[in-house]
GROMACS .gro file of N, CA and C in nm:
model
  327
    1MET      N    1  -2.095   1.116  -0.868
    1MET     CA    2  -2.073   1.018  -0.763
    1MET      C    3  -2.049   0.881  -0.825
    2GLU      N    4  -1.959   0.809  -0.764
    2GLU     CA    5  -1.929   0.675  -0.812
    2GLU      C    6  -1.931   0.579  -0.694
    3LYS      N    7  -2.007   0.473  -0.708
    3LYS     CA    8  -2.014   0.370  -0.604
    3LYS      C    9  -1.941   0.247  -0.655
    4PHE      N   10  -1.861   0.186  -0.568
    4PHE     CA   11  -1.791   0.063  -0.605
    4PHE      C   12  -1.767  -0.019  -0.480
    5ASN      N   13  -1.749  -0.148  -0.499
    5ASN     CA   14  -1.719  -0.240  -0.389
    5ASN      C   15  -1.575  -0.287  -0.407
    6LEU      N   16  -1.491  -0.257  -0.312
    6LEU     CA   17  -1.348  -0.285  -0.325
    6LEU      C   18  -1.317  -0.433  -0.339
    7LEU      N   19  -1.385  -0.517  -0.265
    7LEU     CA   20  -1.358  -0.659  -0.275
    7LEU      C   21  -1.411  -0.716  -0.408
    8GLU      N   22  -1.518  -0.659  -0.458
    8GLU     CA   23  -1.572  -0.703  -0.587
    8GLU      C   24  -1.475  -0.671  -0.701
    9ILE      N   25  -1.414  -0.553  -0.700
    9ILE     CA   26  -1.325  -0.517  -0.811
    9ILE      C   27  -1.189  -0.587  -0.803
   10THR      N   28  -1.161  -0.654  -0.691
   10THR     CA   29  -1.032  -0.724  -0.677
   10THR      C   30  -1.046  -0.876  -0.677
   11LYS      N   31  -1.166  -0.928  -0.672
   11LYS     CA   32  -1.184  -1.072  -0.651
   11LYS      C   33  -1.124  -1.159  -0.760
   12ASP      N   34  -1.118  -1.112  -0.883
   12ASP     CA   35  -1.067  -1.194  -0.993
   12ASP      C   36  -0.921  -1.166  -1.028
   13ILE      N   37  -0.854  -1.079  -0.953
   13ILE     CA   38  -0.714  -1.048  -0.982
   13ILE      C   39  -0.625  -1.162  -0.936
   14LYS      N   40  -0.549  -1.218  -1.029
   14LYS     CA   41  -0.461  -1.331  -0.999
   14LYS      C   42  -0.313  -1.295  -1.012
   15ASP      N   43  -0.282  -1.177  -1.067
   15ASP     CA   44  -0.143  -1.134  -1.085
   15ASP      C   45  -0.074  -1.119  -0.950
   16GLN      N   46   0.059  -1.129  -0.951
   16GLN     CA   47   0.136  -1.118  -0.827
   16GLN      C   48   0.135  -0.976  -0.771
   17HIS      N   49   0.128  -0.875  -0.858
   17HIS     CA   50   0.130  -0.737  -0.809
   17HIS      C   51   0.047  -0.648  -0.900
   18VAL      N   52  -0.064  -0.597  -0.847
   18VAL     CA   53  -0.149  -0.503  -0.918
   18VAL      C   54  -0.175  -0.386  -0.824
   19ASN      N   55  -0.157  -0.264  -0.872
   19ASN     CA   56  -0.176  -0.145  -0.791
   19ASN      C   57  -0.236  -0.037  -0.881
   20PHE      N   58  -0.353   0.014  -0.842
   20PHE     CA   59  -0.416   0.115  -0.927
   20PHE      C   60  -0.500   0.211  -0.843
   21ALA      N   61  -0.521   0.331  -0.896
   21ALA     CA   62  -0.604   0.431  -0.829
   21ALA      C   63  -0.750   0.394  -0.847
   22VAL      N   64  -0.825   0.404  -0.738
   22VAL     CA   65  -0.967   0.374  -0.739
   22VAL      C   66  -1.047   0.503  -0.746
   23SER      N   67  -1.000   0.607  -0.675
   23SER     CA   68  -1.075   0.731  -0.668
   23SER      C   69  -0.983   0.845  -0.626
   24ASP      N   70  -1.015   0.964  -0.670
   24ASP     CA   71  -0.944   1.085  -0.626
   24ASP      C   72  -1.031   1.160  -0.527
   25VAL      N   73  -0.966   1.215  -0.425
   25VAL     CA   74  -1.033   1.298  -0.325
   25VAL      C   75  -0.950   1.424  -0.311
   26ASN      N   76  -0.999   1.532  -0.370
   26ASN     CA   77  -0.924   1.658  -0.374
   26ASN      C   78  -0.785   1.632  -0.433
   27ASN      N   79  -0.679   1.661  -0.360
   27ASN     CA   80  -0.545   1.639  -0.415
   27ASN      C   81  -0.484   1.506  -0.369
   28HIS      N   82  -0.568   1.416  -0.321
   28HIS     CA   83  -0.522   1.284  -0.278
   28HIS      C   84  -0.592   1.175  -0.360
   29CYS      N   85  -0.537   1.055  -0.352
   29CYS     CA   86  -0.601   0.944  -0.421
   29CYS      C   87  -0.608   0.824  -0.329
   30LEU      N   88  -0.704   0.740  -0.358
   30LEU     CA   89  -0.720   0.612  -0.292
   30LEU      C   90  -0.672   0.508  -0.392
   31ARG      N   91  -0.568   0.434  -0.355
   31ARG     CA   92  -0.513   0.329  -0.439
   31ARG      C   93  -0.543   0.195  -0.373
   32ILE      N   94  -0.557   0.093  -0.456
   32ILE     CA   95  -0.575  -0.042  -0.404
   32ILE      C   96  -0.464  -0.129  -0.461
   33ALA      N   97  -0.409  -0.214  -0.378
   33ALA     CA   98  -0.302  -0.305  -0.420
   33ALA      C   99  -0.342  -0.447  -0.385
   34VAL      N  100  -0.322  -0.534  -0.482
   34VAL     CA  101  -0.340  -0.678  -0.462
   34VAL      C  102  -0.205  -0.739  -0.494
   35PHE      N  103  -0.142  -0.802  -0.396
   35PHE     CA  104  -0.010  -0.857  -0.424
   35PHE      C  105   0.035  -0.962  -0.325
   36SER      N  106   0.140  -1.031  -0.365
   36SER     CA  107   0.217  -1.118  -0.277
   36SER      C  108   0.362  -1.094  -0.315
   37GLY      N  109   0.452  -1.126  -0.225
   37GLY     CA  110   0.594  -1.098  -0.249
   37GLY      C  111   0.636  -0.972  -0.177
   38GLU      N  112   0.736  -0.905  -0.233
   38GLU     CA  113   0.783  -0.783  -0.166
   38GLU      C  114   0.811  -0.673  -0.267
   39TYR      N  115   0.792  -0.551  -0.221
   39TYR     CA  116   0.821  -0.432  -0.300
   39TYR      C  117   0.960  -0.383  -0.261
   40GLU      N  118   1.018  -0.298  -0.341
   40GLU     CA  119   1.152  -0.247  -0.314
   40GLU      C  120   1.151  -0.146  -0.198
   41TRP      N  121   1.268  -0.130  -0.135
   41TRP     CA  122   1.285  -0.026  -0.033
   41TRP      C  123   1.268   0.108  -0.102
   42HIS      N  124   1.191   0.198  -0.040
   42HIS     CA  125   1.164   0.327  -0.101
   42HIS      C  126   1.113   0.426   0.004
   43TYR      N  127   1.095   0.549  -0.041
   43TYR     CA  128   1.029   0.650   0.042
   43TYR      C  129   0.958   0.749  -0.050
   44HIS      N  130   0.873   0.828   0.009
   44HIS     CA  131   0.800   0.933  -0.063
   44HIS      C  132   0.839   1.064   0.003
   45SER      N  133   0.909   1.149  -0.070
   45SER     CA  134   0.959   1.273  -0.010
   45SER      C  135   0.849   1.377   0.010
   46ASN      N  136   0.741   1.365  -0.065
   46ASN     CA  137   0.641   1.472  -0.064
   46ASN      C  138   0.502   1.427  -0.021
   47SER      N  139   0.490   1.311   0.042
   47SER     CA  140   0.357   1.265   0.082
   47SER      C  141   0.364   1.163   0.194
   48ASP      N  142   0.276   1.178   0.291
   48ASP     CA  143   0.251   1.071   0.386
   48ASP      C  144   0.176   0.961   0.311
   49GLU      N  145   0.173   0.843   0.369
   49GLU     CA  146   0.106   0.729   0.306
   49GLU      C  147   0.031   0.652   0.414
   50LEU      N  148  -0.098   0.637   0.398
   50LEU     CA  149  -0.178   0.563   0.495
   50LEU      C  150  -0.220   0.430   0.433
   51PHE      N  151  -0.187   0.321   0.500
   51PHE     CA  152  -0.224   0.187   0.455
   51PHE      C  153  -0.340   0.135   0.539
   52MET      N  154  -0.429   0.060   0.473
   52MET     CA  155  -0.536  -0.011   0.542
   52MET      C  156  -0.553  -0.146   0.474
   53VAL      N  157  -0.547  -0.252   0.552
   53VAL     CA  158  -0.559  -0.387   0.496
   53VAL      C  159  -0.705  -0.429   0.492
   54LEU      N  160  -0.746  -0.481   0.376
   54LEU     CA  161  -0.880  -0.534   0.359
   54LEU      C  162  -0.882  -0.686   0.375
   55GLU      N  163  -0.778  -0.750   0.321
   55GLU     CA  164  -0.773  -0.897   0.320
   55GLU      C  165  -0.627  -0.942   0.332
   56GLY      N  166  -0.604  -1.049   0.404
   56GLY     CA  167  -0.468  -1.102   0.417
   56GLY      C  168  -0.389  -1.031   0.526
   57GLU      N  169  -0.258  -1.037   0.511
   57GLU     CA  170  -0.167  -0.979   0.610
   57GLU      C  171  -0.058  -0.903   0.536
   58LEU      N  172  -0.038  -0.777   0.572
   58LEU     CA  173   0.062  -0.691   0.510
   58LEU      C  174   0.174  -0.664   0.609
   59LEU      N  175   0.297  -0.690   0.566
   59LEU     CA  176   0.414  -0.661   0.648
   59LEU      C  177   0.478  -0.534   0.593
   60ILE      N  178   0.508  -0.440   0.682
   60ILE     CA  179   0.576  -0.318   0.641
   60ILE      C  180   0.707  -0.311   0.718
   61ASP      N  181   0.816  -0.328   0.642
   61ASP     CA  182   0.949  -0.316   0.700
   61ASP      C  183   0.987  -0.169   0.702
   62LEU      N  184   1.039  -0.125   0.816
   62LEU     CA  185   1.083   0.014   0.833
   62LEU      C  186   1.232   0.013   0.859
   63LYS      N  187   1.304   0.101   0.792
   63LYS     CA  188   1.449   0.108   0.809
   63LYS      C  189   1.481   0.136   0.956
   64ASP      N  190   1.566   0.051   1.014
   64ASP     CA  191   1.613   0.066   1.152
   64ASP      C  192   1.503   0.055   1.258
   65LYS      N  193   1.390  -0.009   1.223
   65LYS     CA  194   1.282  -0.029   1.320
   65LYS      C  195   1.223  -0.167   1.297
   66ASP      N  196   1.138  -0.210   1.390
   66ASP     CA  197   1.072  -0.340   1.377
   66ASP      C  198   0.971  -0.339   1.262
   67THR      N  199   0.947  -0.456   1.208
   67THR     CA  200   0.846  -0.473   1.104
   67THR      C  201   0.707  -0.458   1.166
   68VAL      N  202   0.619  -0.388   1.096
   68VAL     CA  203   0.481  -0.371   1.139
   68VAL      C  204   0.397  -0.474   1.065
   69VAL      N  205   0.311  -0.544   1.137
   69VAL     CA  206   0.223  -0.644   1.078
   69VAL      C  207   0.080  -0.589   1.083
   70LEU      N  208   0.019  -0.580   0.964
   70LEU     CA  209  -0.119  -0.531   0.955
   70LEU      C  210  -0.210  -0.645   0.910
   71LYS      N  211  -0.319  -0.660   0.981
   71LYS     CA  212  -0.422  -0.759   0.948
   71LYS      C  213  -0.548  -0.683   0.905
   72PRO      N  214  -0.650  -0.753   0.856
   72PRO     CA  215  -0.769  -0.682   0.808
   72PRO      C  216  -0.821  -0.579   0.907
   73ASN      N  217  -0.850  -0.461   0.853
   73ASN     CA  218  -0.901  -0.343   0.924
   73ASN      C  219  -0.794  -0.268   1.002
   74ASP      N  220  -0.668  -0.312   0.999
   74ASP     CA  221  -0.559  -0.237   1.062
   74ASP      C  222  -0.513  -0.126   0.966
   75THR      N  223  -0.469  -0.017   1.023
   75THR     CA  224  -0.413   0.095   0.945
   75THR      C  225  -0.283   0.140   1.008
   76ILE      N  226  -0.201   0.206   0.925
   76ILE     CA  227  -0.080   0.271   0.974
   76ILE      C  228  -0.049   0.390   0.883
   77LEU      N  229  -0.001   0.496   0.943
   77LEU     CA  230   0.041   0.614   0.868
   77LEU      C  231   0.193   0.613   0.859
   78ILE      N  232   0.246   0.614   0.738
   78ILE     CA  233   0.390   0.622   0.714
   78ILE      C  234   0.421   0.766   0.678
   79PRO      N  235   0.492   0.840   0.763
   79PRO     CA  236   0.520   0.980   0.733
   79PRO      C  237   0.612   0.997   0.611
   80ALA      N  238   0.596   1.108   0.542
   80ALA     CA  239   0.682   1.140   0.428
   80ALA      C  240   0.827   1.127   0.470
   81GLY      N  241   0.910   1.072   0.380
   81GLY     CA  242   1.052   1.058   0.406
   81GLY      C  243   1.091   0.931   0.479
   82THR      N  244   0.995   0.851   0.524
   82THR     CA  245   1.023   0.728   0.597
   82THR      C  246   1.057   0.616   0.499
   83VAL      N  247   1.176   0.558   0.512
   83VAL     CA  248   1.218   0.448   0.425
   83VAL      C  249   1.146   0.321   0.470
   84HIS      N  250   1.081   0.254   0.372
   84HIS     CA  251   1.002   0.136   0.404
   84HIS      C  252   0.987   0.047   0.280
   85ARG      N  253   0.936  -0.073   0.302
   85ARG     CA  254   0.894  -0.161   0.193
   85ARG      C  255   0.777  -0.244   0.243
   86THR      N  256   0.691  -0.284   0.152
   86THR     CA  257   0.578  -0.369   0.185
   86THR      C  258   0.607  -0.511   0.141
   87ARG      N  259   0.556  -0.607   0.219
   87ARG     CA  260   0.572  -0.749   0.187
   87ARG      C  261   0.443  -0.823   0.222
   88ALA      N  262   0.422  -0.932   0.151
   88ALA     CA  263   0.309  -1.020   0.184
   88ALA      C  264   0.350  -1.162   0.148
   89LYS      N  265   0.338  -1.252   0.245
   89LYS     CA  266   0.373  -1.392   0.221
   89LYS      C  267   0.268  -1.461   0.135
   90GLN      N  268   0.144  -1.414   0.144
   90GLN     CA  269   0.034  -1.465   0.063
   90GLN      C  270  -0.045  -1.345   0.011
   91ARG      N  271  -0.139  -1.371  -0.075
   91ARG     CA  272  -0.219  -1.263  -0.136
   91ARG      C  273  -0.277  -1.172  -0.029
   92THR      N  274  -0.259  -1.044  -0.051
   92THR     CA  275  -0.316  -0.944   0.038
   92THR      C  276  -0.382  -0.835  -0.047
   93ILE      N  277  -0.482  -0.772   0.010
   93ILE     CA  278  -0.546  -0.658  -0.054
   93ILE      C  279  -0.539  -0.544   0.045
   94ASN      N  280  -0.482  -0.432   0.000
   94ASN     CA  281  -0.472  -0.318   0.090
   94ASN      C  282  -0.502  -0.188   0.016
   95LEU      N  283  -0.545  -0.090   0.094
   95LEU     CA  284  -0.570   0.044   0.043
   95LEU      C  285  -0.454   0.132   0.082
   96CYS      N  286  -0.429   0.232  -0.001
   96CYS     CA  287  -0.327   0.331   0.028
   96CYS      C  288  -0.384   0.468  -0.006
   97PHE      N  289  -0.379   0.558   0.090
   97PHE     CA  290  -0.421   0.695   0.070
   97PHE      C  291  -0.294   0.780   0.063
   98GLU      N  292  -0.278   0.856  -0.046
   98GLU     CA  293  -0.160   0.939  -0.061
   98GLU      C  294  -0.189   1.056  -0.154
   99ASP      N  295  -0.099   1.152  -0.158
   99ASP     CA  296  -0.110   1.264  -0.249
   99ASP      C  297  -0.105   1.213  -0.392
  100LYS      N  298  -0.187   1.272  -0.480
  100LYS     CA  299  -0.188   1.229  -0.621
  100LYS      C  300  -0.052   1.244  -0.687
  101ASN      N  301   0.027   1.338  -0.639
  101ASN     CA  302   0.159   1.364  -0.698
  101ASN      C  303   0.273   1.306  -0.614
  102ALA      N  304   0.242   1.207  -0.534
  102ALA     CA  305   0.345   1.145  -0.449
  102ALA      C  306   0.456   1.086  -0.536
  103ASP      N  307   0.578   1.116  -0.500
  103ASP     CA  308   0.692   1.055  -0.569
  103ASP      C  309   0.728   0.926  -0.498
  104THR      N  310   0.792   0.836  -0.569
  104THR     CA  311   0.843   0.712  -0.509
  104THR      C  312   0.992   0.704  -0.544
  105ILE      N  313   1.074   0.711  -0.442
  105ILE     CA  314   1.219   0.710  -0.460
  105ILE      C  315   1.271   0.575  -0.411
  106ILE      N  316   1.316   0.493  -0.507
  106ILE     CA  317   1.368   0.359  -0.477
  106ILE      C  318   1.512   0.373  -0.426
  107ILE      N  319   1.543   0.297  -0.321
  107ILE     CA  320   1.680   0.300  -0.265
  107ILE      C  321   1.729   0.158  -0.244
  108ASP      N  322   1.859   0.146  -0.222
  108ASP     CA  323   1.918   0.020  -0.178
  108ASP      C  324   1.924   0.023  -0.028
  109LYS      N  325   1.883  -0.082   0.037
  109LYS     CA  326   1.886  -0.085   0.185
  109LYS      C  327   2.028  -0.098   0.233
   0.00000   0.00000   0.00000
């Protein structure tokens, strides 16, 4: 068993984009991201992706749909194959639950 505090392990991160696995749960992993700016348009062909915001505001742009705005304690499930990108105007901390073998396919919008 491993106990950790998510805000404690991220409090000193100053880089613009940091993303790492915190824990594995069966064939899935819990990842934490601390970032500002925007990630590239992409999709995951073999895994759903669940986001949960801990701090800040996360914008998720969806191809041909409205942008979803997540605030602390908000979650959203992005189904496999859904083209999306994440953005943050200021520092945000979010969790991502996905398959350990999730692929990331970068595309041009």
